Amino acid sequence: MAVESTSAPEHAERDAAPLPKGLSAQEVCDEYFKSCNEKDSERWLSCLHLDKRALATSKRPGPFDVCQWDLGRARVEKYMACYVFKRQVGEQKLKDSEPVIVLEYQPVYGPVPGYIEGTDLGAPIHITVQKEGGASKGEWRVMSGAF
């Protein structure tokens, strides 16, 4: 006897609802780092471009491996790391005229004994952000952003 499932299959497109519409590229990146700091994996996933939200398979890693969630969490737990926006590195248009923006963030120490709060924690990080769903109506989402 077949049982009809009422829930979406695991491979179904993930909903990006936790992220409000109309955010700028920088605001999406800020949410990306904030959600990692707060251990909010659902919100963190909603910051990722649909192509990066795909589940892991035997042939490719999933979003937590590709974007190094564990490294981001380790920096937060050990150093209370924060990520400070520094500058927009570049902007270009791809084949379908979807803009791509590269933003630079600097990880800094938080209030941790033995470290000076606000000093640099490693090299700057470049985050690539692209509009998901087309240039005119799409929402900015993170395409690459390893911690």
Tab-separated table of N, CA and C in Angstrom:
chain	number	residue	atom	x	y	z
A	1	MET	N	0.839	-1.168	0.000
A	1	MET	CA	0.000	0.000	0.000
A	1	MET	C	0.893	1.243	0.000
A	2	ALA	N	0.657	2.130	-0.938
A	2	ALA	CA	1.455	3.354	-1.064
A	2	ALA	C	0.946	4.420	-0.103
A	3	VAL	N	1.874	5.116	0.483
A	3	VAL	CA	1.534	6.211	1.387
A	3	VAL	C	1.934	7.513	0.714
A	4	GLU	N	0.988	8.428	0.620
A	4	GLU	CA	1.261	9.707	-0.020
A	4	GLU	C	1.954	10.642	0.970
A	5	SER	N	3.034	11.210	0.534
A	5	SER	CA	3.787	12.129	1.388
A	5	SER	C	3.202	13.531	1.279
A	6	THR	N	3.069	14.190	2.414
A	6	THR	CA	2.548	15.556	2.408
A	6	THR	C	3.662	16.587	2.509
A	7	SER	N	4.870	16.130	2.769
A	7	SER	CA	5.983	17.074	2.867
A	7	SER	C	6.759	17.102	1.554
A	8	ALA	N	7.488	18.171	1.346
A	8	ALA	CA	8.285	18.311	0.135
A	8	ALA	C	9.457	17.336	0.182
A	9	PRO	N	9.868	16.817	-0.965
A	9	PRO	CA	11.022	15.924	-0.981
A	9	PRO	C	12.281	16.671	-0.563
A	10	GLU	N	13.269	15.904	-0.113
A	10	GLU	CA	14.509	16.506	0.375
A	10	GLU	C	15.226	17.325	-0.685
A	11	HIS	N	15.079	16.952	-1.945
A	11	HIS	CA	15.787	17.653	-3.005
A	11	HIS	C	15.031	18.874	-3.515
A	12	ALA	N	13.871	19.163	-2.931
A	12	ALA	CA	13.077	20.308	-3.377
A	12	ALA	C	13.840	21.610	-3.152
A	13	GLU	N	13.499	22.590	-3.961
A	13	GLU	CA	14.132	23.913	-3.839
A	13	GLU	C	13.915	24.457	-2.435
A	14	ARG	N	14.985	24.940	-1.830
A	14	ARG	CA	14.887	25.467	-0.470
A	14	ARG	C	14.315	26.870	-0.507
A	15	ASP	N	13.434	27.145	0.404
A	15	ASP	CA	12.780	28.440	0.473
A	15	ASP	C	13.703	29.459	1.128
A	16	ALA	N	13.800	30.619	0.527
A	16	ALA	CA	14.645	31.684	1.072
A	16	ALA	C	13.811	32.684	1.869
A	17	ALA	N	12.683	32.264	2.407
A	17	ALA	CA	11.764	33.156	3.103
A	17	ALA	C	12.350	33.857	4.324
A	18	PRO	N	13.243	33.237	5.098
A	18	PRO	CA	13.726	33.929	6.291
A	18	PRO	C	14.440	35.252	6.014
A	19	LEU	N	14.855	35.496	4.797
A	19	LEU	CA	15.546	36.731	4.453
A	19	LEU	C	14.551	37.701	3.817
A	20	PRO	N	14.437	38.919	4.339
A	20	PRO	CA	13.482	39.871	3.754
A	20	PRO	C	13.858	40.242	2.321
A	21	LYS	N	12.886	40.628	1.548
A	21	LYS	CA	13.123	41.031	0.162
A	21	LYS	C	13.671	42.453	0.117
A	22	GLY	N	14.400	42.740	-0.946
A	22	GLY	CA	14.867	44.095	-1.189
A	22	GLY	C	16.157	44.490	-0.502
A	23	LEU	N	16.884	43.525	0.059
A	23	LEU	CA	18.151	43.852	0.718
A	23	LEU	C	19.231	44.159	-0.320
A	24	SER	N	20.133	45.051	0.027
A	24	SER	CA	21.276	45.339	-0.846
A	24	SER	C	22.272	44.184	-0.748
A	25	ALA	N	23.237	44.172	-1.652
A	25	ALA	CA	24.269	43.126	-1.634
A	25	ALA	C	25.015	43.127	-0.304
A	26	GLN	N	25.340	44.296	0.208
A	26	GLN	CA	26.059	44.383	1.482
A	26	GLN	C	25.192	43.903	2.637
A	27	GLU	N	23.901	44.214	2.624
A	27	GLU	CA	23.007	43.763	3.696
A	27	GLU	C	22.883	42.246	3.707
A	28	VAL	N	22.862	41.628	2.523
A	28	VAL	CA	22.805	40.164	2.446
A	28	VAL	C	24.080	39.561	3.038
A	29	CYS	N	25.230	40.143	2.717
A	29	CYS	CA	26.501	39.658	3.285
A	29	CYS	C	26.532	39.840	4.795
A	30	ASP	N	26.032	40.967	5.273
A	30	ASP	CA	25.974	41.200	6.720
A	30	ASP	C	25.123	40.127	7.399
A	31	GLU	N	23.990	39.770	6.783
A	31	GLU	CA	23.119	38.714	7.314
A	31	GLU	C	23.820	37.358	7.266
A	32	TYR	N	24.591	37.131	6.221
A	32	TYR	CA	25.351	35.889	6.045
A	32	TYR	C	26.280	35.668	7.245
A	33	PHE	N	27.033	36.699	7.610
A	33	PHE	CA	27.948	36.589	8.744
A	33	PHE	C	27.202	36.572	10.076
A	34	LYS	N	26.195	37.399	10.201
A	34	LYS	CA	25.422	37.474	11.450
A	34	LYS	C	24.758	36.133	11.757
A	35	SER	N	24.180	35.497	10.741
A	35	SER	CA	23.497	34.220	10.959
A	35	SER	C	24.482	33.122	11.358
A	36	CYS	N	25.706	33.176	10.848
A	36	CYS	CA	26.726	32.214	11.276
A	36	CYS	C	27.083	32.464	12.734
A	37	ASN	N	27.250	33.725	13.099
A	37	ASN	CA	27.566	34.071	14.489
A	37	ASN	C	26.474	33.612	15.447
A	38	GLU	N	25.225	33.663	14.994
A	38	GLU	CA	24.085	33.299	15.841
A	38	GLU	C	23.699	31.829	15.716
A	39	LYS	N	24.464	31.049	14.958
A	39	LYS	CA	24.183	29.618	14.733
A	39	LYS	C	22.824	29.393	14.087
A	40	ASP	N	22.402	30.325	13.235
A	40	ASP	CA	21.112	30.234	12.556
A	40	ASP	C	21.346	29.684	11.147
A	41	SER	N	21.425	28.363	11.051
A	41	SER	CA	21.762	27.737	9.771
A	41	SER	C	20.680	27.954	8.716
A	42	GLU	N	19.425	28.028	9.117
A	42	GLU	CA	18.347	28.249	8.147
A	42	GLU	C	18.481	29.627	7.497
A	43	ARG	N	18.734	30.629	8.304
A	43	ARG	CA	18.897	31.985	7.767
A	43	ARG	C	20.182	32.067	6.934
A	44	TRP	N	21.244	31.405	7.387
A	44	TRP	CA	22.502	31.387	6.645
A	44	TRP	C	22.285	30.784	5.262
A	45	LEU	N	21.564	29.676	5.197
A	45	LEU	CA	21.274	29.047	3.906
A	45	LEU	C	20.454	29.961	3.012
A	46	SER	N	19.545	30.739	3.603
A	46	SER	CA	18.710	31.627	2.795
A	46	SER	C	19.523	32.774	2.194
A	47	CYS	N	20.705	33.039	2.729
A	47	CYS	CA	21.592	34.067	2.169
A	47	CYS	C	22.325	33.556	0.931
A	48	LEU	N	22.390	32.247	0.774
A	48	LEU	CA	23.126	31.653	-0.343
A	48	LEU	C	22.295	31.653	-1.616
A	49	HIS	N	22.967	31.792	-2.743
A	49	HIS	CA	22.342	31.684	-4.057
A	49	HIS	C	21.789	30.267	-4.196
A	50	LEU	N	20.717	30.110	-4.927
A	50	LEU	CA	20.071	28.808	-5.098
A	50	LEU	C	21.067	27.736	-5.544
A	51	ASP	N	21.998	28.091	-6.414
A	51	ASP	CA	22.999	27.124	-6.883
A	51	ASP	C	23.863	26.601	-5.745
A	52	LYS	N	24.053	27.382	-4.705
A	52	LYS	CA	24.891	26.986	-3.574
A	52	LYS	C	24.101	26.290	-2.466
A	53	ARG	N	22.768	26.344	-2.534
A	53	ARG	CA	21.941	25.714	-1.503
A	53	ARG	C	21.671	24.240	-1.776
A	54	ALA	N	22.157	23.730	-2.887
A	54	ALA	CA	21.893	22.341	-3.257
A	54	ALA	C	22.447	21.391	-2.202
A	55	LEU	N	21.730	20.328	-1.986
A	55	LEU	CA	22.151	19.332	-1.003
A	55	LEU	C	23.401	18.600	-1.471
A	56	ALA	N	24.141	18.090	-0.535
A	56	ALA	CA	25.352	17.330	-0.851
A	56	ALA	C	24.984	16.012	-1.522
A	57	THR	N	25.828	15.584	-2.433
A	57	THR	CA	25.678	14.280	-3.078
A	57	THR	C	27.031	13.580	-3.008
A	58	SER	N	27.085	12.380	-3.566
A	58	SER	CA	28.362	11.663	-3.573
A	58	SER	C	29.367	12.317	-4.520
A	59	LYS	N	28.877	13.171	-5.432
A	59	LYS	CA	29.766	13.799	-6.411
A	59	LYS	C	30.128	15.240	-6.075
A	60	ARG	N	29.405	15.871	-5.173
A	60	ARG	CA	29.729	17.252	-4.827
A	60	ARG	C	29.359	17.534	-3.377
A	61	PRO	N	30.136	18.400	-2.737
A	61	PRO	CA	29.832	18.742	-1.344
A	61	PRO	C	28.629	19.677	-1.256
A	62	GLY	N	28.049	19.746	-0.104
A	62	GLY	CA	26.917	20.630	0.118
A	62	GLY	C	27.364	22.022	0.541
A	63	PRO	N	26.408	22.901	0.822
A	63	PRO	CA	26.733	24.294	1.133
A	63	PRO	C	27.570	24.477	2.391
A	64	PHE	N	27.399	23.622	3.383
A	64	PHE	CA	28.152	23.785	4.623
A	64	PHE	C	29.638	23.518	4.411
A	65	ASP	N	29.967	22.593	3.499
A	65	ASP	CA	31.369	22.318	3.179
A	65	ASP	C	31.943	23.373	2.242
A	66	VAL	N	31.207	23.702	1.186
A	66	VAL	CA	31.689	24.647	0.184
A	66	VAL	C	31.963	26.019	0.797
A	67	CYS	N	31.089	26.483	1.649
A	67	CYS	CA	31.229	27.825	2.241
A	67	CYS	C	31.858	27.800	3.628
A	68	GLN	N	32.348	26.676	4.053
A	68	GLN	CA	33.115	26.511	5.290
A	68	GLN	C	32.382	26.997	6.547
A	69	TRP	N	31.151	26.545	6.717
A	69	TRP	CA	30.366	26.873	7.911
A	69	TRP	C	31.142	26.549	9.184
A	70	ASP	N	31.797	25.380	9.208
A	70	ASP	CA	32.511	24.952	10.419
A	70	ASP	C	33.658	25.898	10.779
A	71	LEU	N	34.368	26.430	9.787
A	71	LEU	CA	35.440	27.390	10.059
A	71	LEU	C	34.865	28.700	10.596
A	72	GLY	N	33.773	29.149	10.002
A	72	GLY	CA	33.118	30.365	10.497
A	72	GLY	C	32.660	30.214	11.934
A	73	ARG	N	32.057	29.071	12.242
A	73	ARG	CA	31.596	28.815	13.615
A	73	ARG	C	32.784	28.712	14.575
A	74	ALA	N	33.869	28.073	14.149
A	74	ALA	CA	35.049	27.934	15.008
A	74	ALA	C	35.639	29.297	15.349
A	75	ARG	N	35.680	30.201	14.374
A	75	ARG	CA	36.190	31.553	14.638
A	75	ARG	C	35.305	32.294	15.634
A	76	VAL	N	34.007	32.081	15.528
A	76	VAL	CA	33.081	32.743	16.457
A	76	VAL	C	33.263	32.177	17.860
A	77	GLU	N	33.314	30.847	17.973
A	77	GLU	CA	33.407	30.217	19.288
A	77	GLU	C	34.745	30.487	19.972
A	78	LYS	N	35.825	30.516	19.209
A	78	LYS	CA	37.145	30.694	19.813
A	78	LYS	C	37.519	32.166	20.017
A	79	TYR	N	37.177	33.016	19.040
A	79	TYR	CA	37.631	34.412	19.072
A	79	TYR	C	36.495	35.438	19.103
A	80	MET	N	35.233	34.972	19.135
A	80	MET	CA	34.075	35.869	19.037
A	80	MET	C	34.219	36.785	17.817
A	81	ALA	N	34.632	36.193	16.713
A	81	ALA	CA	34.929	36.945	15.493
A	81	ALA	C	33.717	37.706	14.977
A	82	CYS	N	33.980	38.877	14.461
A	82	CYS	CA	32.990	39.697	13.768
A	82	CYS	C	33.573	39.985	12.386
A	83	TYR	N	32.713	40.317	11.452
A	83	TYR	CA	33.160	40.588	10.092
A	83	TYR	C	32.755	42.005	9.727
A	84	VAL	N	33.750	42.830	9.418
A	84	VAL	CA	33.539	44.249	9.168
A	84	VAL	C	33.677	44.521	7.672
A	85	PHE	N	32.659	45.185	7.101
A	85	PHE	CA	32.712	45.553	5.684
A	85	PHE	C	33.833	46.562	5.470
A	86	LYS	N	34.668	46.298	4.442
A	86	LYS	CA	35.769	47.217	4.132
A	86	LYS	C	35.496	48.004	2.858
A	87	ARG	N	35.178	47.275	1.770
A	87	ARG	CA	34.987	47.972	0.495
A	87	ARG	C	34.379	47.037	-0.541
A	88	GLN	N	33.892	47.660	-1.613
A	88	GLN	CA	33.452	46.892	-2.768
A	88	GLN	C	34.655	46.758	-3.684
A	89	VAL	N	35.051	45.524	-3.953
A	89	VAL	CA	36.256	45.263	-4.735
A	89	VAL	C	35.988	45.409	-6.224
A	90	GLY	N	34.844	44.924	-6.679
A	90	GLY	CA	34.559	44.987	-8.103
A	90	GLY	C	33.109	44.698	-8.416
A	91	GLU	N	32.748	44.980	-9.667
A	91	GLU	CA	31.402	44.687	-10.161
A	91	GLU	C	31.528	44.374	-11.644
A	92	GLN	N	30.785	43.366	-12.078
A	92	GLN	CA	30.783	43.016	-13.491
A	92	GLN	C	29.438	42.434	-13.861
A	93	LYS	N	29.178	42.343	-15.157
A	93	LYS	CA	27.939	41.744	-15.643
A	93	LYS	C	28.295	40.454	-16.361
A	94	LEU	N	27.476	39.436	-16.113
A	94	LEU	CA	27.697	38.148	-16.765
A	94	LEU	C	26.895	38.062	-18.048
A	95	LYS	N	26.897	36.894	-18.661
A	95	LYS	CA	26.255	36.673	-19.954
A	95	LYS	C	24.810	37.141	-20.010
A	96	ASP	N	24.030	36.893	-18.987
A	96	ASP	CA	22.620	37.277	-18.985
A	96	ASP	C	22.420	38.645	-18.352
A	97	SER	N	23.459	39.427	-18.298
A	97	SER	CA	23.484	40.765	-17.703
A	97	SER	C	23.075	40.760	-16.234
A	98	GLU	N	23.341	39.639	-15.561
A	98	GLU	CA	23.125	39.587	-14.118
A	98	GLU	C	24.362	40.153	-13.441
A	99	PRO	N	24.205	41.208	-12.671
A	99	PRO	CA	25.391	41.801	-12.043
A	99	PRO	C	25.992	40.894	-10.976
A	100	VAL	N	27.302	40.946	-10.881
A	100	VAL	CA	28.046	40.222	-9.858
A	100	VAL	C	28.893	41.255	-9.123
A	101	ILE	N	28.814	41.245	-7.804
A	101	ILE	CA	29.566	42.193	-6.992
A	101	ILE	C	30.480	41.412	-6.059
A	102	VAL	N	31.696	41.903	-5.886
A	102	VAL	CA	32.637	41.309	-4.933
A	102	VAL	C	32.856	42.317	-3.810
A	103	LEU	N	32.563	41.880	-2.583
A	103	LEU	CA	32.708	42.731	-1.401
A	103	LEU	C	33.811	42.170	-0.513
A	104	GLU	N	34.539	43.052	0.135
A	104	GLU	CA	35.629	42.632	1.015
A	104	GLU	C	35.242	42.873	2.471
A	105	TYR	N	35.410	41.832	3.281
A	105	TYR	CA	35.149	41.906	4.720
A	105	TYR	C	36.412	41.523	5.468
A	106	GLN	N	36.617	42.149	6.610
A	106	GLN	CA	37.770	41.840	7.449
A	106	GLN	C	37.296	41.160	8.726
A	107	PRO	N	37.730	39.916	8.970
A	107	PRO	CA	37.412	39.307	10.264
A	107	PRO	C	38.236	39.984	11.358
A	108	VAL	N	37.588	40.291	12.479
A	108	VAL	CA	38.271	40.933	13.607
A	108	VAL	C	37.947	40.183	14.892
A	109	TYR	N	38.853	40.304	15.862
A	109	TYR	CA	38.641	39.686	17.169
A	109	TYR	C	37.507	40.390	17.903
A	110	GLY	N	36.716	39.594	18.597
A	110	GLY	CA	35.700	40.136	19.480
A	110	GLY	C	36.283	40.320	20.874
A	111	PRO	N	35.421	40.482	21.883
A	111	PRO	CA	35.906	40.683	23.255
A	111	PRO	C	36.380	39.376	23.893
A	112	VAL	N	37.608	38.975	23.566
A	112	VAL	CA	38.182	37.725	24.061
A	112	VAL	C	39.420	38.053	24.893
A	113	PRO	N	39.533	37.476	26.095
A	113	PRO	CA	40.725	37.729	26.911
A	113	PRO	C	41.999	37.340	26.163
A	114	GLY	N	42.996	38.199	26.228
A	114	GLY	CA	44.270	37.922	25.586
A	114	GLY	C	44.406	38.509	24.194
A	115	TYR	N	43.316	39.065	23.652
A	115	TYR	CA	43.358	39.661	22.317
A	115	TYR	C	42.811	41.081	22.395
A	116	ILE	N	43.273	41.926	21.505
A	116	ILE	CA	42.765	43.294	21.449
A	116	ILE	C	41.526	43.298	20.563
A	117	GLU	N	40.399	43.652	21.153
A	117	GLU	CA	39.130	43.657	20.421
A	117	GLU	C	39.215	44.592	19.219
A	118	GLY	N	38.754	44.090	18.073
A	118	GLY	CA	38.734	44.892	16.854
A	118	GLY	C	39.975	44.780	15.988
A	119	THR	N	41.001	44.051	16.455
A	119	THR	CA	42.188	43.870	15.607
A	119	THR	C	41.929	42.764	14.586
A	120	ASP	N	42.651	42.837	13.482
A	120	ASP	CA	42.441	41.901	12.376
A	120	ASP	C	42.708	40.461	12.795
A	121	LEU	N	41.833	39.580	12.322
A	121	LEU	CA	41.938	38.141	12.560
A	121	LEU	C	42.134	37.473	11.201
A	122	GLY	N	43.362	37.443	10.733
A	122	GLY	CA	43.631	36.843	9.432
A	122	GLY	C	43.424	37.817	8.283
A	123	ALA	N	43.446	37.262	7.088
A	123	ALA	CA	43.339	38.049	5.862
A	123	ALA	C	41.889	38.434	5.578
A	124	PRO	N	41.679	39.489	4.795
A	124	PRO	CA	40.314	39.855	4.397
A	124	PRO	C	39.661	38.735	3.584
A	125	ILE	N	38.352	38.713	3.597
A	125	ILE	CA	37.561	37.706	2.891
A	125	ILE	C	36.809	38.391	1.763
A	126	HIS	N	36.839	37.790	0.576
A	126	HIS	CA	36.079	38.323	-0.550
A	126	HIS	C	34.813	37.500	-0.730
A	127	ILE	N	33.686	38.190	-0.761
A	127	ILE	CA	32.382	37.553	-0.922
A	127	ILE	C	31.827	37.946	-2.287
A	128	THR	N	31.461	36.959	-3.096
A	128	THR	CA	30.860	37.207	-4.399
A	128	THR	C	29.350	37.109	-4.257
A	129	VAL	N	28.657	38.157	-4.697
A	129	VAL	CA	27.206	38.232	-4.559
A	129	VAL	C	26.603	38.424	-5.943
A	130	GLN	N	25.509	37.686	-6.211
A	130	GLN	CA	24.853	37.762	-7.512
A	130	GLN	C	23.351	37.815	-7.315
A	131	LYS	N	22.660	38.432	-8.277
A	131	LYS	CA	21.198	38.474	-8.211
A	131	LYS	C	20.653	37.105	-8.596
A	132	GLU	N	19.746	36.601	-7.770
A	132	GLU	CA	19.099	35.319	-8.032
A	132	GLU	C	17.744	35.616	-8.649
A	133	GLY	N	17.487	35.092	-9.833
A	133	GLY	CA	16.191	35.298	-10.469
A	133	GLY	C	16.174	36.421	-11.487
A	134	GLY	N	17.320	36.863	-11.941
A	134	GLY	CA	17.379	37.895	-12.968
A	134	GLY	C	17.786	39.252	-12.431
A	135	ALA	N	18.381	40.040	-13.304
A	135	ALA	CA	18.960	41.321	-12.897
A	135	ALA	C	17.919	42.327	-12.435
A	136	SER	N	16.758	42.361	-13.078
A	136	SER	CA	15.782	43.405	-12.749
A	136	SER	C	14.925	43.072	-11.538
A	137	LYS	N	14.529	41.827	-11.383
A	137	LYS	CA	13.605	41.475	-10.295
A	137	LYS	C	14.230	40.612	-9.209
A	138	GLY	N	15.467	40.213	-9.407
A	138	GLY	CA	16.098	39.263	-8.499
A	138	GLY	C	16.531	39.853	-7.174
A	139	GLU	N	16.896	38.957	-6.281
A	139	GLU	CA	17.392	39.322	-4.955
A	139	GLU	C	18.866	38.944	-4.868
A	140	TRP	N	19.644	39.761	-4.187
A	140	TRP	CA	21.063	39.484	-4.007
A	140	TRP	C	21.250	38.262	-3.126
A	141	ARG	N	22.154	37.364	-3.528
A	141	ARG	CA	22.486	36.185	-2.743
A	141	ARG	C	23.977	35.887	-2.882
A	142	VAL	N	24.549	35.249	-1.877
A	142	VAL	CA	25.977	34.936	-1.844
A	142	VAL	C	26.268	33.747	-2.764
A	143	MET	N	27.191	33.954	-3.707
A	143	MET	CA	27.622	32.878	-4.604
A	143	MET	C	28.845	32.156	-4.050
A	144	SER	N	29.775	32.902	-3.505
A	144	SER	CA	30.933	32.281	-2.871
A	144	SER	C	31.337	33.142	-1.693
A	145	GLY	N	31.651	32.473	-0.622
A	145	GLY	CA	31.997	33.220	0.574
A	145	GLY	C	32.566	32.331	1.650
A	146	ALA	N	33.717	31.769	1.386
A	146	ALA	CA	34.352	30.910	2.378
A	146	ALA	C	34.962	31.761	3.481
A	147	PHE	N	34.830	31.298	4.708
A	147	PHE	CA	35.368	32.013	5.856
A	147	PHE	C	36.864	31.870	5.862
